[in-house]
PDB file of C-alpha atoms in Angstrom:
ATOM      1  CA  UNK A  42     -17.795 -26.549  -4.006  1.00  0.00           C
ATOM      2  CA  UNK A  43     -19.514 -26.165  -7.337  1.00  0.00           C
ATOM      3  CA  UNK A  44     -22.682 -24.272  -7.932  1.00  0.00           C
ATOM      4  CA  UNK A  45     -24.055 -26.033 -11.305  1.00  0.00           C
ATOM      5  CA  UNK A  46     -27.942 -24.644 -12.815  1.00  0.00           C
ATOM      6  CA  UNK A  47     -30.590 -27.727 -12.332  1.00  0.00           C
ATOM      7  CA  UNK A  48     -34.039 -26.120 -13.015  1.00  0.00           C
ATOM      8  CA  UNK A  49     -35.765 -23.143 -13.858  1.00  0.00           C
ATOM      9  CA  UNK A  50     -38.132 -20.468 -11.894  1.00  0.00           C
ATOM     10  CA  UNK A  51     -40.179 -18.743 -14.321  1.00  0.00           C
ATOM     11  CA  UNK A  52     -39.168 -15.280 -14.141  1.00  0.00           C
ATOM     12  CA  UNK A  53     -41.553 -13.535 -12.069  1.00  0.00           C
ATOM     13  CA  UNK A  54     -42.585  -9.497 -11.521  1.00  0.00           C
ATOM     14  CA  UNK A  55     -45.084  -8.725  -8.933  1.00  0.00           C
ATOM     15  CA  UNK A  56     -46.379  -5.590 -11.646  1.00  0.00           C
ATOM     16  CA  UNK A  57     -48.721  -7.216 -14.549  1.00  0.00           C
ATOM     17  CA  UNK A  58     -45.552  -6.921 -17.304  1.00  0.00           C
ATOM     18  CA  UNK A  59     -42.059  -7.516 -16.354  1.00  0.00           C
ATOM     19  CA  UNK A  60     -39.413  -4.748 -16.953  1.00  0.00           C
ATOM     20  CA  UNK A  61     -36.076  -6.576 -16.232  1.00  0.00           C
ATOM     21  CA  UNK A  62     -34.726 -10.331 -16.764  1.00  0.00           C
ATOM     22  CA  UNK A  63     -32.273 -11.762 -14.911  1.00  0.00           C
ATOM     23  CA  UNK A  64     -29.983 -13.671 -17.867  1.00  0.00           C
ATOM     24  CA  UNK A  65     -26.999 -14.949 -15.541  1.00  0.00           C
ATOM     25  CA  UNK A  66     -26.876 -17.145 -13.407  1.00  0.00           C
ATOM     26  CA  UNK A  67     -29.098 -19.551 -15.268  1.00  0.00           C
ATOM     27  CA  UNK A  68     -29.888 -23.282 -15.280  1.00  0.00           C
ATOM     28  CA  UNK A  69     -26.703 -23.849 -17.288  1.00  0.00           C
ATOM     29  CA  UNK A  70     -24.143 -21.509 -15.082  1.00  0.00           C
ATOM     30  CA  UNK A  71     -21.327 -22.775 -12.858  1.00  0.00           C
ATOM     31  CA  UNK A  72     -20.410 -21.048 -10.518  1.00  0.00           C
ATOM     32  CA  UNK A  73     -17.748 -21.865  -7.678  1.00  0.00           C
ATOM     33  CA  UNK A  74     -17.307 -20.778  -3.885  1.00  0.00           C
ATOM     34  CA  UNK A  75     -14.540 -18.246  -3.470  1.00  0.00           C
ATOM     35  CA  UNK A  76     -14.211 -17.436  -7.112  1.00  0.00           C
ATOM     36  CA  UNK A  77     -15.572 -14.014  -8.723  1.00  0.00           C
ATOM     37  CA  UNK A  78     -19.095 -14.497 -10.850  1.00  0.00           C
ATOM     38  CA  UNK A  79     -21.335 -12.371 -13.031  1.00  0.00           C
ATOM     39  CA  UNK A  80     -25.167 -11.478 -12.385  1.00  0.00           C
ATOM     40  CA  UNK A  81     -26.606 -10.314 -15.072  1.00  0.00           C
ATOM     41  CA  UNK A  82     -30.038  -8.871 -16.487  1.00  0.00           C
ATOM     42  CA  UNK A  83     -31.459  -7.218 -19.433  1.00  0.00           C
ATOM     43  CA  UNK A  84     -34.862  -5.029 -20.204  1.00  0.00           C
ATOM     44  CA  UNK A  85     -37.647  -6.706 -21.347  1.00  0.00           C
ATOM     45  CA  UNK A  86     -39.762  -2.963 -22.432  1.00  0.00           C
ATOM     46  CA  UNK A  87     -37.827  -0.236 -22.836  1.00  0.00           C
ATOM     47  CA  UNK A  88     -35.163   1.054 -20.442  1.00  0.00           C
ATOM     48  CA  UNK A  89     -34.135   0.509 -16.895  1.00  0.00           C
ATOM     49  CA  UNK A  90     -34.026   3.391 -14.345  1.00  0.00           C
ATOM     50  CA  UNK A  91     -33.847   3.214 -11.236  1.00  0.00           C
ATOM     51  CA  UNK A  92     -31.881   1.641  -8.133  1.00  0.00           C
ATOM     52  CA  UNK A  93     -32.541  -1.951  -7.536  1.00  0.00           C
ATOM     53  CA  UNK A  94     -31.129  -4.435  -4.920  1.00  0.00           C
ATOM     54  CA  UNK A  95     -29.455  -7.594  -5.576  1.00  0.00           C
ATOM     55  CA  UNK A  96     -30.176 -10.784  -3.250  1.00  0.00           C
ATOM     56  CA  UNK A  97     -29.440 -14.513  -3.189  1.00  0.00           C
ATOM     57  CA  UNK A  98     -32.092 -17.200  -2.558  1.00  0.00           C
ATOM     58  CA  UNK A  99     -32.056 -20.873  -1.176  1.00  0.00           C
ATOM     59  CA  UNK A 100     -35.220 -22.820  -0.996  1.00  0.00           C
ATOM     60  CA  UNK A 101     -36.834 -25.461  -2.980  1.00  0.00           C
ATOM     61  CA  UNK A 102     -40.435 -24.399  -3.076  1.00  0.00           C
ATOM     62  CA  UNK A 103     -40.056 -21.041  -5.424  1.00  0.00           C
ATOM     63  CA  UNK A 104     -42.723 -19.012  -3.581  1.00  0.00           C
ATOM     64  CA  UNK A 105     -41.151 -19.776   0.250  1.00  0.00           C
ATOM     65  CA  UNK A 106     -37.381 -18.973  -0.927  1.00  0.00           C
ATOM     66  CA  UNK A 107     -35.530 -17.794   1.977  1.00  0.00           C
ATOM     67  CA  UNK A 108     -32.615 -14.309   1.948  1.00  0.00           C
ATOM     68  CA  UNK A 109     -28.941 -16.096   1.917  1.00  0.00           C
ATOM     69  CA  UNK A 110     -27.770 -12.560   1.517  1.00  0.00           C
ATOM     70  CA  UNK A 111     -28.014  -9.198  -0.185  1.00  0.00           C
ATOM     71  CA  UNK A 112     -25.312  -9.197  -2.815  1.00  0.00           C
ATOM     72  CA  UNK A 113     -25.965  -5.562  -4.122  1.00  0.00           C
ATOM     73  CA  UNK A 114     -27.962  -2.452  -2.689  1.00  0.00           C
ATOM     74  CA  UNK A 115     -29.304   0.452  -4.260  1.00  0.00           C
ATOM     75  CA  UNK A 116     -27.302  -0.124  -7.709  1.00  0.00           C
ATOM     76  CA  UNK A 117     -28.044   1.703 -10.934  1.00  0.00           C
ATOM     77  CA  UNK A 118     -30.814  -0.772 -12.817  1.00  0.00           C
ATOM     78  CA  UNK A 119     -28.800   0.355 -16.039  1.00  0.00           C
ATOM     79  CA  UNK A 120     -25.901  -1.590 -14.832  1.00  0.00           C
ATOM     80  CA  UNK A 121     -27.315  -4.734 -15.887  1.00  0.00           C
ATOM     81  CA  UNK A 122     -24.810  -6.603 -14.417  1.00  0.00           C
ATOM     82  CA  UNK A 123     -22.407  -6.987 -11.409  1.00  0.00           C
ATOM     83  CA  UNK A 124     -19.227  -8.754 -10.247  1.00  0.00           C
ATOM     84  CA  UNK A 125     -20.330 -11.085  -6.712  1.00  0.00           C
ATOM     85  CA  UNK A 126     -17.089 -12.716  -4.781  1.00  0.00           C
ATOM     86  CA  UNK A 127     -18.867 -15.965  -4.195  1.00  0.00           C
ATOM     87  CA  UNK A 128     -18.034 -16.989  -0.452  1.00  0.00           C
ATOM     88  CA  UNK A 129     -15.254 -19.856  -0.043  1.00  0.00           C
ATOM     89  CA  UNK A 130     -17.882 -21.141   2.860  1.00  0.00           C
ATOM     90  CA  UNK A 131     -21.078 -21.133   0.396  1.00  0.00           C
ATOM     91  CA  UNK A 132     -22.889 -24.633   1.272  1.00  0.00           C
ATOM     92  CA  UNK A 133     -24.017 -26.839  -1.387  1.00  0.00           C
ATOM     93  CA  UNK A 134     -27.581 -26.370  -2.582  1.00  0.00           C
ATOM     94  CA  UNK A 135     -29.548 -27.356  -5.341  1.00  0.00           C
ATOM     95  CA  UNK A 136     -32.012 -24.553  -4.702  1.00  0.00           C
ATOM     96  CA  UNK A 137     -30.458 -21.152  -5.409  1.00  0.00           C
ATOM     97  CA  UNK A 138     -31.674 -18.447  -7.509  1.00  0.00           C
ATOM     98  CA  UNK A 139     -31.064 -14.343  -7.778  1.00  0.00           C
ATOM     99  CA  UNK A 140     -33.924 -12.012  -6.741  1.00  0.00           C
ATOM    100  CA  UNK A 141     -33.789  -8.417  -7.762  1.00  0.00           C
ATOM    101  CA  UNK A 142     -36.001  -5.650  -6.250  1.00  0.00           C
ATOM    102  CA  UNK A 143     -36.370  -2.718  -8.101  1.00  0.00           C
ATOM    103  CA  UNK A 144     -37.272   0.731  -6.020  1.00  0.00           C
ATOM    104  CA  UNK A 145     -41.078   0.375  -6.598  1.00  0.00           C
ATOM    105  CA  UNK A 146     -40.732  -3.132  -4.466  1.00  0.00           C
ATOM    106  CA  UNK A 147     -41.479  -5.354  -7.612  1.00  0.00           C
ATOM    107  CA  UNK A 148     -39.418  -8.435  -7.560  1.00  0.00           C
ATOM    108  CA  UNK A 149     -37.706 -10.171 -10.350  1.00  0.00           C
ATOM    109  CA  UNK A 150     -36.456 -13.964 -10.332  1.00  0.00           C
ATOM    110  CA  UNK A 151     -33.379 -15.934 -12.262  1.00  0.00           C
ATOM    111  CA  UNK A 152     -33.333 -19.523 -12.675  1.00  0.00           C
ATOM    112  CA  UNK A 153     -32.784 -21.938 -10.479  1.00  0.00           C
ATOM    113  CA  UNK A 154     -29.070 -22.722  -9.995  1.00  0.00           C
ATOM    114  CA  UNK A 155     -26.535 -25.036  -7.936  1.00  0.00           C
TER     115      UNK A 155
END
């Protein structure tokens, strides 16, 4: 199985200015079941501090997107990225994207990947 980017979810923070963006996967990322990928973010003002939690989405209608699974909790923001084992038994969806919650509860979306 392949996971190929098709289209993009603006990146979204429930505060009025986002602090993080997630920069991998994006539309253009492959990624493939049982193989080791990146997720990735940078600050958009200033620094990141903080924990934040790492999830994967499925759904087609951006706000409905249902929890596939938390790939990282309470992680250093700073990080800005982490290594994710992609399962060998990941089904095939046009429809996935990366959510981050930071410890104030404001969520962050990637792009729209395969």
């Amino acid at each position: 199985m392949k996971i190929v980017g098709l289209c993009s979810i603006a990146v979204l923070a429930v505060g009025a200015l986002a602090k993080l963006q997630i920069t991998l996967p994006n539309s253009h990322t492959e990624w493939e079941a049982g193989a080791s990928e990146l997720v990735k973010w940078k600050a958009i003002d200033g620094n990141l501090k903080g924990r934040v939690s790492v999830e994967l989405m499925e759904g087609s209608d951006p706000s409905n997107m249902d929890i596939v699974t938390t790939i990282a909790e309470n992680i250093s923001a700073d990080n800005m990225q982490l290594k994710w084992n992609v399962p060998k038994n990941m089904k095939n969806s046009n429809n996935y994207a990366i959510k981050i919650v930071d410890e104030n509860g404001d969520e962050y979306y990637g792009q729209y990947f395969k």
